[in-house]
Short mmCIF file of C-alpha atoms (C1' of nucleotides) and ligand atoms in Angstrom, two decimals:
data_model
loop_
_atom_site.label_atom_id
_atom_site.label_comp_id
_atom_site.label_asym_id
_atom_site.label_seq_id
_atom_site.Cartn_x
_atom_site.Cartn_y
_atom_site.Cartn_z
CA MET E 1 57.99 82.74 116.29
CA PRO E 2 59.09 82.45 112.66
CA LYS E 3 56.42 81.43 110.27
CA SER E 4 58.12 78.30 109.12
CA GLN E 5 57.85 76.92 112.63
CA LEU E 6 54.24 77.96 112.94
CA ARG E 7 53.28 76.43 109.64
CA SER E 8 55.21 73.20 109.96
CA GLN E 9 54.29 72.66 113.59
CA LEU E 10 50.58 72.91 112.94
CA ASN E 11 50.90 70.93 109.74
CA LEU E 12 47.84 72.66 108.40
CA SER E 13 46.47 71.49 105.07
CA GLU E 14 46.38 73.73 102.04
CA SER E 15 42.63 73.73 102.40
CA GLY E 16 42.90 74.85 106.02
CA GLU E 17 45.19 77.65 104.95
CA ASP E 18 42.65 78.79 102.39
CA TYR E 19 39.94 78.95 105.03
CA LEU E 20 42.12 80.99 107.34
CA LYS E 21 42.98 83.45 104.62
CA ALA E 22 39.34 83.75 103.56
CA ILE E 23 38.24 84.42 107.13
CA PHE E 24 40.87 87.12 107.43
CA GLN E 25 39.88 88.81 104.21
CA LEU E 26 36.15 88.64 104.81
CA ARG E 27 36.69 90.15 108.24
CA GLU E 28 38.66 93.00 106.68
CA GLU E 29 35.79 93.68 104.33
CA LEU E 30 33.28 93.57 107.16
CA ARG E 31 35.31 96.07 109.13
CA ARG E 32 35.41 98.42 106.18
CA THR E 33 31.68 98.39 105.58
CA HIS E 34 29.85 97.19 108.68
CA ASP E 35 31.37 97.09 112.08
CA SER E 36 31.46 93.37 112.69
CA ASP E 37 34.20 90.87 113.40
CA LEU E 38 32.21 87.70 112.93
CA VAL E 39 32.40 86.00 109.55
CA THR E 40 29.35 83.95 108.62
CA THR E 41 29.33 80.41 107.34
CA ASN E 42 27.53 81.39 104.18
CA ALA E 43 29.95 84.17 103.34
CA LEU E 44 32.84 81.76 103.73
CA ALA E 45 31.10 79.11 101.66
CA ALA E 46 30.46 81.59 98.86
CA ARG E 47 34.00 82.90 98.95
CA LEU E 48 35.58 79.47 98.87
CA GLY E 49 33.15 77.96 96.39
CA VAL E 50 32.11 75.26 98.80
CA ALA E 51 28.87 74.08 100.41
CA PRO E 52 27.93 75.58 103.81
CA GLY E 53 28.17 72.16 105.42
CA SER E 54 31.79 71.91 104.39
CA VAL E 55 32.52 75.19 106.12
CA THR E 56 31.00 74.06 109.41
CA GLY E 57 33.17 70.97 109.31
CA MET E 58 36.43 72.77 108.62
CA VAL E 59 35.65 75.54 111.08
CA LYS E 60 35.29 72.94 113.81
CA LYS E 61 38.67 71.54 112.91
CA LEU E 62 40.26 74.99 113.00
CA ALA E 63 38.56 75.68 116.34
CA ASP E 64 40.06 72.46 117.74
CA LEU E 65 43.45 73.73 116.64
CA GLU E 66 42.63 77.03 118.40
CA LEU E 67 43.12 78.98 115.21
CA VAL E 68 39.57 80.32 115.24
CA THR E 69 36.76 80.81 117.73
CA HIS E 70 33.41 79.51 116.64
CA ALA E 71 30.09 80.73 118.03
CA PRO E 72 27.61 78.27 116.48
CA TYR E 73 24.91 79.89 114.39
CA ARG E 74 26.66 83.24 114.84
CA GLY E 75 30.02 83.23 113.17
CA VAL E 76 33.76 82.68 113.19
CA ASN E 77 36.67 84.83 114.25
CA LEU E 78 40.42 84.36 114.21
CA THR E 79 42.43 83.79 117.35
CA GLU E 80 45.75 85.53 117.72
CA VAL E 81 47.61 82.54 116.33
CA GLY E 82 45.09 82.12 113.54
CA GLU E 83 45.44 85.75 112.55
CA ARG E 84 49.20 85.44 112.59
CA LEU E 85 49.03 82.47 110.26
CA ALA E 86 46.56 84.25 107.98
CA LEU E 87 48.86 87.27 107.81
CA GLU E 88 51.74 85.05 106.79
CA LEU E 89 49.66 83.69 103.93
CA VAL E 90 48.54 87.15 102.87
CA ARG E 91 52.19 88.19 102.91
CA HIS E 92 53.09 85.30 100.64
CA HIS E 93 50.26 86.13 98.29
CA ARG E 94 50.98 89.83 97.95
CA LEU E 95 54.74 89.48 97.75
CA LEU E 96 54.24 86.91 95.02
CA GLU E 97 51.86 89.17 93.10
CA LEU E 98 54.41 91.96 93.15
CA TYR E 99 57.22 89.59 92.22
CA LEU E 100 55.25 88.20 89.31
CA THR E 101 54.59 91.67 87.92
CA ARG E 102 57.93 93.32 88.63
CA VAL E 103 60.39 90.48 88.04
CA VAL E 104 58.67 87.85 85.96
CA GLY E 105 56.83 90.30 83.75
CA PHE E 106 53.15 89.52 84.19
CA ARG E 107 50.41 92.14 84.06
CA TRP E 108 48.52 92.99 87.24
CA ASP E 109 45.45 91.14 86.01
CA GLU E 110 47.35 87.87 85.58
CA VAL E 111 48.90 87.40 88.98
CA HIS E 112 46.12 86.73 91.47
CA ASP E 113 45.34 83.16 90.51
CA GLN E 114 48.99 82.25 90.16
CA ALA E 115 49.76 83.70 93.58
CA ASP E 116 46.87 81.73 95.04
CA ALA E 117 48.52 78.52 93.91
CA LEU E 118 52.09 79.51 94.76
CA GLU E 119 51.43 80.97 98.20
CA HIS E 120 51.17 77.48 99.69
CA ALA E 121 54.21 76.10 97.89
CA ILE E 122 57.00 78.60 98.50
CA SER E 123 59.52 78.26 101.31
CA GLU E 124 60.30 80.88 103.92
CA GLU E 125 63.68 81.33 102.31
CA PHE E 126 62.05 82.02 98.96
CA GLU E 127 59.80 84.57 100.63
CA ASP E 128 62.83 86.27 102.17
CA ARG E 129 64.73 86.34 98.89
CA ILE E 130 61.98 87.93 96.84
CA ASP E 131 61.23 90.37 99.66
CA GLU E 132 64.84 91.49 99.53
CA MET E 133 64.91 91.49 95.73
CA LEU E 134 61.89 93.80 95.74
CA GLY E 135 63.38 96.11 98.38
CA ASN E 136 61.03 95.16 101.26
CA PRO E 137 57.96 96.52 99.53
CA ALA E 138 54.93 97.75 101.46
CA TYR E 139 52.30 97.39 98.75
CA ASP E 140 51.37 94.88 96.08
CA PRO E 141 50.43 95.76 92.47
CA HIS E 142 46.83 96.50 93.46
CA GLY E 143 47.87 98.74 96.35
CA ASP E 144 47.05 96.07 98.94
CA PRO E 145 49.39 96.45 101.92
CA ILE E 146 51.92 93.66 102.41
CA PRO E 147 52.16 92.48 106.04
CA THR E 148 55.66 92.53 107.47
CA LYS E 149 57.48 89.33 108.40
CA GLU E 150 56.43 90.10 111.98
CA GLY E 151 52.77 90.28 111.01
CA GLN E 152 52.30 94.03 111.08
CA ILE E 153 49.98 95.46 108.49
CA THR E 154 49.43 99.18 108.11
CA GLY E 155 48.30 101.66 105.52
CA PRO E 156 46.90 105.17 105.21
CA GLU E 157 43.23 105.97 105.75
CA LEU E 158 41.51 105.44 102.46
CA ALA E 159 38.06 106.10 101.10
CA PRO E 160 36.42 105.00 97.87
CA LEU E 161 36.33 107.58 95.13
CA ALA E 162 32.59 106.93 94.99
CA ALA E 163 32.22 108.66 98.36
CA MET E 164 33.95 111.86 97.29
CA ILE E 165 32.29 115.14 96.40
CA PRO E 166 33.16 116.46 92.96
CA ASP E 167 35.65 119.32 93.11
CA PRO E 168 37.90 120.13 90.12
CA ASP E 169 40.46 121.76 92.42
CA ARG E 170 40.99 118.81 94.70
CA ILE E 171 43.59 116.25 93.70
CA TYR E 172 43.45 112.63 94.80
CA THR E 173 45.96 109.83 94.47
CA ILE E 174 44.72 106.40 93.57
CA VAL E 175 46.20 104.11 96.22
CA ARG E 176 44.39 100.80 95.98
CA VAL E 177 41.83 98.92 93.91
CA LEU E 178 39.57 96.46 95.69
CA THR E 179 39.15 93.94 92.91
CA GLN E 180 40.92 90.95 91.42
CA ASP E 181 38.65 90.69 88.41
CA PRO E 182 40.99 90.51 85.39
CA THR E 183 38.53 92.20 83.06
CA LEU E 184 38.08 95.16 85.36
CA LEU E 185 41.80 95.37 86.05
CA ARG E 186 42.58 95.48 82.34
CA TYR E 187 39.94 98.16 81.86
CA LEU E 188 41.43 100.31 84.62
CA ASP E 189 44.87 99.84 83.15
CA GLN E 190 43.60 101.01 79.80
CA LEU E 191 42.19 104.19 81.37
CA ARG E 192 45.48 104.68 83.33
CA LEU E 193 43.53 104.57 86.57
CA THR E 194 46.18 102.64 88.46
CA PRO E 195 47.73 103.07 91.94
CA GLY E 196 49.95 106.13 92.08
CA THR E 197 47.99 108.10 89.52
CA HIS E 198 46.75 111.60 90.43
CA ILE E 199 43.16 112.32 89.56
CA ARG E 200 40.45 114.88 90.03
CA LEU E 201 36.76 114.14 90.40
CA MET E 202 35.17 116.65 88.02
CA ALA E 203 31.50 115.81 88.21
CA ARG E 204 28.94 113.19 89.03
CA ALA E 205 25.83 112.52 86.99
CA PRO E 206 22.59 112.48 89.01
CA PHE E 207 20.68 109.39 90.15
CA GLY E 208 23.69 107.13 90.49
CA GLY E 209 25.12 108.00 87.12
CA ASP E 210 28.72 107.95 86.01
CA LEU E 211 31.55 109.96 87.56
CA ARG E 212 33.74 112.17 85.42
CA VAL E 213 37.36 111.70 86.33
CA ALA E 214 40.35 113.68 85.05
CA THR E 215 43.88 112.35 84.99
CA GLU E 216 46.78 114.58 84.05
CA THR E 217 46.36 113.77 80.39
CA ALA E 218 42.76 112.76 79.84
CA GLU E 219 39.23 112.57 81.14
CA CYS E 220 36.93 109.59 81.39
CA LEU E 221 33.62 108.44 82.74
CA ILE E 222 33.45 105.58 85.20
CA SER E 223 30.50 103.83 86.78
CA PRO E 224 29.76 104.11 90.52
CA LEU E 225 30.58 100.44 90.79
CA ILE E 226 34.09 101.07 89.54
CA ALA E 227 34.45 104.20 91.68
CA GLY E 228 33.48 102.04 94.64
CA VAL E 229 36.53 99.81 94.33
CA MET E 230 38.98 102.66 93.76
CA LEU E 231 40.40 103.76 97.08
CA VAL E 232 41.97 107.20 97.05
CA MET E 233 43.90 109.53 99.31
CA HIS E 234 43.96 113.30 99.45
CA SER E 235 46.96 114.45 97.55
CA GLY E 236 49.03 117.51 98.43
CA HIS E 237 48.04 120.57 96.32
CA MET C 1 49.06 69.25 72.57
CA PRO C 2 50.27 71.93 74.98
CA LYS C 3 50.87 70.76 78.49
CA SER C 4 48.35 73.06 80.07
CA GLN C 5 45.66 71.29 78.11
CA LEU C 6 47.06 67.87 78.91
CA ARG C 7 47.29 68.62 82.61
CA SER C 8 43.98 70.35 83.05
CA GLN C 9 42.06 67.89 80.89
CA LEU C 10 43.23 64.90 82.84
CA ASN C 11 42.82 66.75 86.09
CA LEU C 12 45.48 64.57 87.63
CA SER C 13 46.14 64.96 91.34
CA GLU C 14 49.45 66.17 92.67
CA SER C 15 49.93 62.67 94.00
CA GLY C 16 49.31 61.18 90.59
CA GLU C 17 51.86 63.56 89.11
CA ASP C 18 54.41 62.42 91.67
CA TYR C 19 53.86 58.78 90.72
CA LEU C 20 54.28 59.55 87.05
CA LYS C 21 57.50 61.42 87.63
CA ALA C 22 58.84 58.67 89.88
CA ILE C 23 58.06 56.01 87.28
CA PHE C 24 59.85 58.06 84.66
CA GLN C 25 62.93 58.57 86.78
CA LEU C 26 63.16 54.98 88.00
CA ARG C 27 62.90 53.82 84.41
CA GLU C 28 65.75 56.13 83.44
CA GLU C 29 67.87 54.63 86.19
CA LEU C 30 66.97 51.10 85.13
CA ARG C 31 67.98 51.87 81.58
CA ARG C 32 71.33 53.20 82.71
CA THR C 33 72.22 50.17 84.80
CA HIS C 34 70.12 47.20 83.74
CA ASP C 35 68.25 46.99 80.51
CA SER C 36 64.71 46.96 81.74
CA ASP C 37 61.71 49.19 81.16
CA LEU C 38 59.46 47.83 83.86
CA VAL C 39 59.42 49.63 87.17
CA THR C 40 58.56 47.45 90.16
CA THR C 41 55.98 48.20 92.80
CA ASN C 42 58.54 48.04 95.58
CA ALA C 43 60.94 50.43 93.90
CA LEU C 44 58.14 52.92 93.46
CA ALA C 45 57.01 52.48 97.05
CA ALA C 46 60.51 53.07 98.34
CA ARG C 47 61.02 56.09 96.14
CA LEU C 48 57.76 57.72 97.11
CA GLY C 49 57.94 56.79 100.79
CA VAL C 50 54.69 54.90 100.58
CA ALA C 51 53.52 51.33 101.24
CA PRO C 52 53.53 48.85 98.32
CA GLY C 53 49.78 48.49 98.58
CA SER C 54 49.34 52.19 97.98
CA VAL C 55 51.35 51.89 94.80
CA THR C 56 49.18 49.12 93.42
CA GLY C 57 46.13 51.27 94.03
CA MET C 58 47.46 54.37 92.33
CA VAL C 59 48.95 52.40 89.46
CA LYS C 60 45.52 50.96 88.73
CA LYS C 61 44.10 54.45 88.62
CA LEU C 62 46.83 55.61 86.27
CA ALA C 63 46.27 52.55 84.10
CA ASP C 64 42.56 53.41 83.89
CA LEU C 65 43.58 56.87 82.69
CA GLU C 66 45.85 55.15 80.15
CA LEU C 67 48.89 56.93 81.48
CA VAL C 68 50.67 53.69 82.35
CA THR C 69 50.50 50.05 81.41
CA HIS C 70 50.42 47.63 84.28
CA ALA C 71 51.46 44.01 84.03
CA PRO C 72 50.43 42.62 87.45
CA TYR C 73 53.30 41.12 89.42
CA ARG C 74 55.71 42.33 86.73
CA GLY C 75 55.79 46.05 86.72
CA VAL C 76 54.57 49.30 85.31
CA ASN C 77 55.56 51.35 82.29
CA LEU C 78 54.53 54.71 80.90
CA THR C 79 52.30 55.06 77.88
CA GLU C 80 53.10 57.73 75.34
CA VAL C 81 50.75 60.19 77.02
CA GLY C 82 52.04 59.28 80.46
CA GLU C 83 55.61 59.83 79.37
CA ARG C 84 54.69 63.15 77.86
CA LEU C 85 53.11 64.25 81.13
CA ALA C 86 56.11 63.01 83.11
CA LEU C 87 58.45 64.94 80.84
CA GLU C 88 56.45 68.09 81.41
CA LEU C 89 56.85 67.66 85.15
CA VAL C 90 60.56 66.95 84.84
CA ARG C 91 60.84 70.09 82.73
CA HIS C 92 59.13 72.11 85.44
CA HIS C 93 61.37 70.65 88.10
CA ARG C 94 64.64 71.22 86.33
CA LEU C 95 63.80 74.67 85.02
CA LEU C 96 62.80 75.64 88.54
CA GLU C 97 66.03 74.29 89.99
CA LEU C 98 68.04 76.35 87.57
CA TYR C 99 65.90 79.41 88.17
CA LEU C 100 66.25 79.11 91.92
CA THR C 101 70.04 78.96 91.66
CA ARG C 102 70.62 81.48 88.91
CA VAL C 103 67.96 84.10 89.60
CA VAL C 104 66.83 83.70 93.18
CA GLY C 105 70.27 82.95 94.54
CA PHE C 106 70.01 79.55 96.17
CA ARG C 107 72.84 77.03 96.23
CA TRP C 108 72.54 73.83 94.21
CA ASP C 109 71.96 71.78 97.35
CA GLU C 110 68.92 73.86 98.37
CA VAL C 111 66.76 73.69 95.28
CA HIS C 112 65.56 70.11 94.87
CA ASP C 113 62.95 70.07 97.63
CA GLN C 114 61.68 73.50 96.72
CA ALA C 115 61.35 72.52 93.07
CA ASP C 116 59.46 69.40 94.12
CA ALA C 117 56.86 71.58 95.77
CA LEU C 118 56.74 74.28 93.11
CA GLU C 119 56.63 72.03 90.06
CA HIS C 120 52.95 71.31 90.65
CA ALA C 121 52.01 74.92 91.34
CA ILE C 122 53.47 76.96 88.49
CA SER C 123 51.53 77.92 85.38
CA GLU C 124 52.57 77.25 81.82
CA GLU C 125 53.10 80.96 81.39
CA PHE C 126 55.45 81.02 84.36
CA GLU C 127 57.35 78.10 82.86
CA ASP C 128 57.68 79.97 79.58
CA ARG C 129 58.85 83.16 81.24
CA ILE C 130 61.60 81.59 83.29
CA ASP C 131 62.67 79.48 80.31
CA GLU C 132 63.09 82.68 78.33
CA MET C 133 64.75 84.50 81.23
CA LEU C 134 67.29 81.68 81.44
CA GLY C 135 67.92 81.63 77.70
CA ASN C 136 66.23 78.29 76.94
CA PRO C 137 68.69 76.28 78.98
CA ALA C 138 69.45 72.63 78.22
CA TYR C 139 70.76 71.58 81.63
CA ASP C 140 69.86 72.16 85.27
CA PRO C 141 72.37 72.92 88.06
CA HIS C 142 73.20 69.24 88.49
CA GLY C 143 73.73 68.70 84.78
CA ASP C 144 70.39 66.93 84.37
CA PRO C 145 69.03 67.60 80.87
CA ILE C 146 65.92 69.77 80.70
CA PRO C 147 63.27 68.37 78.34
CA THR C 148 62.08 70.82 75.70
CA LYS C 149 58.55 72.18 75.67
CA GLU C 150 57.84 69.56 73.02
CA GLY C 151 59.03 66.76 75.27
CA GLN C 152 62.39 66.09 73.67
CA ILE C 153 65.19 65.14 75.99
CA THR C 154 68.73 64.64 74.80
CA GLY C 155 72.24 64.68 76.12
CA PRO C 156 75.71 63.40 75.36
CA GLU C 157 76.81 59.85 76.15
CA LEU C 158 78.07 59.87 79.68
CA ALA C 159 79.84 57.39 81.92
CA PRO C 160 80.54 57.50 85.63
CA LEU C 161 84.04 58.52 86.59
CA ALA C 162 84.14 55.32 88.62
CA ALA C 163 84.27 53.34 85.37
CA MET C 164 87.28 55.18 83.97
CA ILE C 165 90.84 53.93 83.83
CA PRO C 166 93.38 56.19 85.53
CA ASP C 167 95.41 58.18 83.01
CA PRO C 168 97.06 61.47 83.97
CA ASP C 169 97.07 62.59 80.34
CA ARG C 170 93.38 62.20 79.73
CA ILE C 171 91.10 65.11 80.57
CA TYR C 172 87.44 64.70 81.45
CA THR C 173 84.70 67.24 81.91
CA ILE C 174 82.24 66.75 84.73
CA VAL C 175 78.83 66.97 83.11
CA ARG C 176 76.31 65.66 85.60
CA VAL C 177 75.98 64.47 89.18
CA LEU C 178 73.42 61.78 89.93
CA THR C 179 72.46 62.84 93.43
CA GLN C 180 70.18 65.28 95.20
CA ASP C 181 71.64 64.67 98.64
CA PRO C 182 72.40 68.15 100.04
CA THR C 183 75.33 66.94 102.12
CA LEU C 184 77.02 65.30 99.17
CA LEU C 185 76.28 68.28 96.94
CA ARG C 186 77.88 70.67 99.41
CA TYR C 187 80.89 68.39 99.67
CA LEU C 188 81.33 68.31 95.91
CA ASP C 189 80.97 72.06 95.77
CA GLN C 190 83.69 72.41 98.35
CA LEU C 191 86.05 70.24 96.28
CA ARG C 192 85.07 72.22 93.13
CA LEU C 193 83.89 69.02 91.53
CA THR C 194 80.92 70.63 89.81
CA PRO C 195 79.54 70.35 86.26
CA GLY C 196 81.80 72.08 83.75
CA THR C 197 84.98 71.40 85.67
CA HIS C 198 87.87 69.69 83.87
CA ILE C 199 89.51 66.87 85.78
CA ARG C 200 92.03 64.09 85.38
CA LEU C 201 91.84 60.70 87.04
CA MET C 202 95.35 60.21 88.40
CA ALA C 203 95.12 56.92 90.22
CA ARG C 204 92.88 54.43 91.87
CA ALA C 205 93.70 52.63 95.11
CA PRO C 206 93.32 48.84 94.97
CA PHE C 207 90.43 46.80 96.33
CA GLY C 208 87.78 49.46 95.84
CA GLY C 209 89.78 52.22 97.43
CA ASP C 210 89.62 55.91 96.75
CA LEU C 211 90.24 57.62 93.41
CA ARG C 212 92.75 60.39 93.12
CA VAL C 213 91.34 63.25 91.05
CA ALA C 214 93.14 66.36 89.86
CA THR C 215 91.40 69.59 89.00
CA GLU C 216 93.30 72.45 87.43
CA THR C 217 94.24 73.81 90.82
CA ALA C 218 94.19 70.94 93.28
CA GLU C 219 94.05 67.22 93.89
CA CYS C 220 91.70 65.24 96.06
CA LEU C 221 90.66 61.73 96.96
CA ILE C 222 87.09 60.63 96.44
CA SER C 223 85.34 57.41 97.31
CA PRO C 224 84.08 55.02 94.60
CA LEU C 225 80.58 55.83 95.75
CA ILE C 226 81.09 59.48 94.90
CA ALA C 227 82.86 58.63 91.66
CA GLY C 228 79.83 56.55 90.78
CA VAL C 229 77.48 59.52 90.73
CA MET C 230 79.84 61.79 88.80
CA LEU C 231 79.12 61.48 85.11
CA VAL C 232 81.92 62.65 82.86
CA MET C 233 82.66 63.20 79.20
CA HIS C 234 85.93 62.97 77.31
CA SER C 235 87.27 66.44 76.95
CA GLY C 236 89.26 67.70 73.98
CA HIS C 237 93.04 67.71 74.58
"C1'" DA J 1 60.61 19.63 84.21
"C1'" DT J 2 59.07 20.01 88.94
"C1'" DT J 3 59.02 21.65 93.40
"C1'" DG J 4 59.07 24.44 97.39
"C1'" DA J 5 61.07 28.32 100.06
"C1'" DG J 6 61.40 33.08 100.08
"C1'" DA J 7 60.43 37.41 98.11
"C1'" DT J 8 57.16 40.34 95.93
"C1'" DT J 9 52.67 41.89 94.82
"C1'" DT J 10 47.93 42.27 95.34
"C1'" DT J 11 43.80 42.30 97.99
"C1'" DG J 12 40.63 43.70 101.47
"C1'" DG J 13 39.64 46.09 105.62
"C1'" DC J 14 40.16 50.32 107.77
"C1'" DA J 15 41.47 55.47 108.60
"C1'" DT J 16 41.65 60.34 107.45
"C1'" DA J 17 40.66 64.50 104.81
"C1'" DC J 18 37.56 67.03 102.34
"C1'" DC J 19 33.60 67.49 99.93
"C1'" DT J 20 28.00 67.31 98.77
"C1'" DC J 21 23.19 66.95 99.73
"C1'" DA J 22 19.08 66.71 102.45
"C1'" DA J 23 16.96 66.89 106.85
"C1'" DT J 24 16.87 69.26 111.11
"C1'" DT J 25 17.54 72.95 114.27
"C1'" DA J 26 18.52 77.71 115.72
"C1'" DT J 27 17.95 82.68 115.12
"C1'" DA J 28 15.74 86.79 114.22
"C1'" DA J 29 12.40 89.56 111.69
"C1'" DA J 30 7.43 90.16 110.75
"C1'" DT K 1 3.76 83.45 117.45
"C1'" DT K 2 4.75 82.66 113.01
"C1'" DT K 3 7.84 82.40 109.32
"C1'" DA K 4 11.92 83.10 106.57
"C1'" DT K 5 16.77 82.69 106.68
"C1'" DA K 6 20.95 80.66 108.14
"C1'" DA K 7 23.65 77.08 110.23
"C1'" DT K 8 24.41 72.48 111.70
"C1'" DT K 9 24.06 67.58 111.51
"C1'" DG K 10 24.40 63.13 109.53
"C1'" DA K 11 24.74 60.07 105.73
"C1'" DG K 12 27.40 59.18 101.87
"C1'" DG K 13 31.15 59.81 98.13
"C1'" DT K 14 35.97 60.25 96.43
"C1'" DA K 15 40.88 60.37 97.06
"C1'" DT K 16 44.79 58.83 99.30
"C1'" DG K 17 47.09 56.47 102.59
"C1'" DC K 18 48.24 52.27 106.01
"C1'" DC K 19 48.51 47.36 107.52
"C1'" DA K 20 48.23 42.47 107.32
"C1'" DA K 21 46.68 38.36 105.04
"C1'" DA K 22 46.37 35.99 100.73
"C1'" DA K 23 47.95 35.31 96.24
"C1'" DT K 24 51.44 35.03 93.00
"C1'" DC K 25 55.94 34.93 91.21
"C1'" DT K 26 61.00 33.69 91.08
"C1'" DC K 27 64.73 30.87 91.31
"C1'" DA K 28 67.68 27.45 92.94
"C1'" DA K 29 67.81 22.71 94.04
"C1'" DT K 30 66.42 18.37 92.77
MN1 LIG F 1 45.44 88.51 94.89
MN1 LIG F 2 46.69 92.08 95.28
MN1 LIG F 3 65.85 67.72 91.61
MN1 LIG F 4 68.55 68.53 89.19
#
DNA sequence: ATTGAGATTTTGGCATACCTCAATTATAAA
DNA sequence: TTTATAATTGAGGTATGCCAAAATCTCAAT
């Protein structure tokens, strides 16, 4: 079923769409770290900047629409339809981020908030046009995978640089950064630590100290916190 | 004061923005035909697809914000600030319409509804970028003038083709079409009666009959209703 | 100038959506 | 079993909309 039908049939509010997307993203994060599928009320409230009571209310509404399953006092999960809808929103968001950087000329630290506003307002036709204009891209400016029109989302196995063992002979490729913080994004840009860059992890200071990272042209020190949001892949060589 | 400040300070709802824009546009239409400045409750209700009572309520809110003046039972008018805000929205709308046709590749009958949704969602920076990308355009795809960033709106004196006297030697330029109806827009496109086209008014059938119009390559008959929305300018020659 | 019919506008009552806060209840760790 | 944490409930607030009754205006006829 094309998304336009799904979205217009359900006539979901912008707020409802935000909840769905937040549930999807929090679940992704849970799967990366823990092994859970259930998103808690508090986590959702924090993410959306809303009181916990508001979350319970909206979650009930979404459960009535069969977009989520709700186990009271335990957590929320997406149904198949809910996940599909969430993926369509994530697709909008990430396509827009890439469009805003590649076509409109924004920096990668400027696009998240704009995409958050635009993702609810664009038409399916607009989505299709920019997808084509961008050559059916698979990744957004931060390396986040863009779901296909059919709702498929894939990507290589990635691990944070923070989990790697220093080895000057091993080359990694930066694939994705797990942050939308403009300040951090600008800082990474300045150090040329952006998706696509080849790096080597030279050394790690003891007791949670900084990591020494070499690009092809320079070396720098980054905190474990930063290394935790940089997802890398083993590079050939 | 830049619009971003004006918009964020007032924190006006999307609904409020729609009212402001509707008041502005109805007032423009009144000025063209009658000589009034006061927009009636009913006209606003019809335009916005809302009950008259809803209009009274919102108008009161806008009057509290000093964006409009409200003379009960008489009508509503924009204050200076309200007009400024309305012009900023109209600028968004018309820039977006042009952008959607020229850059994204939509036809002129497809862009109005999309611009209506997007005009509330884009940032000032996005507005500036597409304005630059389009070369600071003065007119949208329908020939509607685009207000400047400073809120200036100008345009040549125009009259509907319907008001012209047939004269095969006189050449007009189509400058603007006063409709957003997709069916009519497609029809005009098909007849090549689009802004920029040079035409001559050959004849007019009696008793409100059709007008015979010649383009450089063809002739066609159009109804007085259509000729009423086609605004033309005397062309050199 | 006055009047009264008809049209328009406002008012007041109600509904829905989304939010907050405070009190209550459930869960799970100590 | 106790206690801390988390989630839900219920009351209440704001924004926006609808409808129908009441108020007000307009305008043509006297
Ligand atoms: Mn983003
Ligand atoms: Mn992203
Ligand atoms: Mn338009
Ligand atoms: Mn237009």
